Structures are given as C-alpha cells and as structure tokens.
Amino acid sequence: NVLLRNALLHLYGKCGDAVNARAVFDTIPKRKLDVVSFGAMLNAFCKCQQNAECIQLFKRMETEYSIAPNLICYAIVLNACTNGTAFHFGQHIHRRLQT
C-alpha cells in the first residue's frame, strides 16, 4: 500500500533515518510513486544533511519519473541547496518559482 509506505517514509525522515527511508522508497513500484513519496524522501535526505542526494532525487523526480514537484518539494530542495553548496541550482529553482 502506497499510503502506508509514504507514512513510513515520513516517519523515518522525521527520525533522521535516511537509510531505512530509502529502503522503503525503493520498495514502491515506479508507477505508484507520487509527489508525496518524493517529498517524504527529499525531506529525509535533507533532514540527514544528505543535500546532494536530495538535489539529485529532485532532478530525477522531474526528468526520470515525470512527476511535477509541489511547493513542499521546492521548499525542501531549496533548503538542501542552502545547506549544501548548490548555490546555482538554488538560484535556478528560485527563478522557476518566480515565473
């Protein structure tokens, strides 16, 4: 059940356990992944200071999975950009949000 897995992703993210969050994320079939799944995984990475992984997953979400991010996903990835060294990507995201 995707709802249960998303809840587990959120729980592991809140607990700062990106390893188990990723294990749950990887069990969700590709066709069942949604913006909530990605948001929870992005948040888990960001909370665990895995900023590069967060940014990489955000990029894959759009390109590989064709899932449009919501404002929560944008906020999480912008946080990852400011915590990490992805200043230029953060500017790119900021420009996208302004249009």
Coordinates of C-alpha atoms in Angstrom, one line a residue:
N1 CA 0.0 0.0 0.0
V2 CA 1.5 3.3 -1.1
L3 CA -0.2 5.3 1.7
L4 CA 1.4 3.1 4.3
R5 CA 4.8 3.3 2.6
N6 CA 4.5 7.1 2.4
A7 CA 3.7 7.2 6.1
L8 CA 6.8 5.1 6.8
L9 CA 8.9 7.4 4.7
H10 CA 7.7 10.3 6.6
L11 CA 8.3 8.6 9.9
Y12 CA 11.9 7.6 9.0
G13 CA 12.5 11.1 7.7
K14 CA 11.3 12.7 11.0
C15 CA 13.5 10.3 12.9
G16 CA 16.6 11.2 10.7
D17 CA 16.9 7.7 9.3
A18 CA 17.6 8.2 5.6
V19 CA 18.8 4.6 5.1
N20 CA 15.5 3.0 6.1
A21 CA 13.6 5.7 4.4
R22 CA 15.4 4.9 1.2
A23 CA 14.8 1.2 1.7
V24 CA 11.1 1.8 1.9
F25 CA 11.2 4.3 -1.1
D26 CA 12.9 1.6 -3.2
T27 CA 10.1 -0.9 -2.5
I28 CA 7.5 1.4 -4.0
P29 CA 6.8 0.4 -7.7
K30 CA 7.9 3.1 -10.1
R31 CA 4.4 3.5 -11.5
K32 CA 3.0 4.0 -7.9
L33 CA 5.4 6.8 -6.9
D34 CA 3.8 10.1 -6.4
V35 CA 4.7 13.6 -5.3
V36 CA 4.1 12.6 -1.6
S37 CA 6.6 9.8 -1.9
F38 CA 9.2 12.0 -3.4
G39 CA 8.5 14.8 -0.9
A40 CA 9.0 12.4 2.1
M41 CA 12.2 11.0 0.6
L42 CA 13.5 14.5 -0.2
N43 CA 12.8 15.6 3.4
A44 CA 14.5 12.5 4.8
F45 CA 17.7 13.3 2.8
C46 CA 17.6 17.0 3.8
K47 CA 17.0 16.2 7.5
C48 CA 20.0 13.9 7.4
Q49 CA 22.2 16.5 5.7
Q50 CA 22.4 14.4 2.6
N51 CA 21.9 17.5 0.5
A52 CA 23.5 16.3 -2.7
E53 CA 21.2 13.2 -2.6
C54 CA 18.2 15.4 -2.1
I55 CA 19.0 17.6 -5.1
Q56 CA 19.8 14.6 -7.3
L57 CA 16.5 12.9 -6.4
F58 CA 14.6 16.2 -7.1
K59 CA 16.2 16.3 -10.5
R60 CA 15.3 12.6 -11.2
M61 CA 11.7 13.2 -10.0
E62 CA 11.2 15.6 -12.9
T63 CA 13.3 14.0 -15.6
E64 CA 13.2 10.3 -15.0
Y65 CA 9.7 9.9 -13.3
S66 CA 7.9 12.9 -15.0
I67 CA 6.4 14.0 -11.6
A68 CA 5.9 17.7 -11.2
P69 CA 7.1 18.9 -7.8
N70 CA 4.7 20.8 -5.4
L71 CA 5.6 23.8 -3.3
I72 CA 6.7 21.5 -0.4
C73 CA 9.2 19.7 -2.7
Y74 CA 10.5 23.1 -3.8
A75 CA 10.9 24.3 -0.2
I76 CA 12.8 21.1 0.7
V77 CA 15.2 21.2 -2.2
L78 CA 15.8 25.0 -1.6
N79 CA 16.7 24.1 1.9
A80 CA 19.1 21.4 0.7
C81 CA 20.7 24.0 -1.7
T82 CA 21.3 26.4 1.1
N83 CA 22.6 23.7 3.4
G84 CA 24.9 22.4 0.8
T85 CA 27.0 24.1 -1.9
A86 CA 24.4 24.1 -4.7
F87 CA 24.0 27.9 -4.9
H88 CA 23.5 28.0 -8.7
F89 CA 20.9 25.2 -8.6
G90 CA 19.1 27.1 -5.8
Q91 CA 19.1 30.2 -8.0
H92 CA 17.7 28.2 -10.9
I93 CA 14.8 26.8 -8.6
H94 CA 14.1 30.3 -7.3
R95 CA 13.8 31.7 -10.8
R96 CA 11.4 28.9 -11.7
L97 CA 9.2 29.8 -8.8
Q98 CA 9.1 33.4 -9.8
T99 CA 7.5 32.7 -13.1

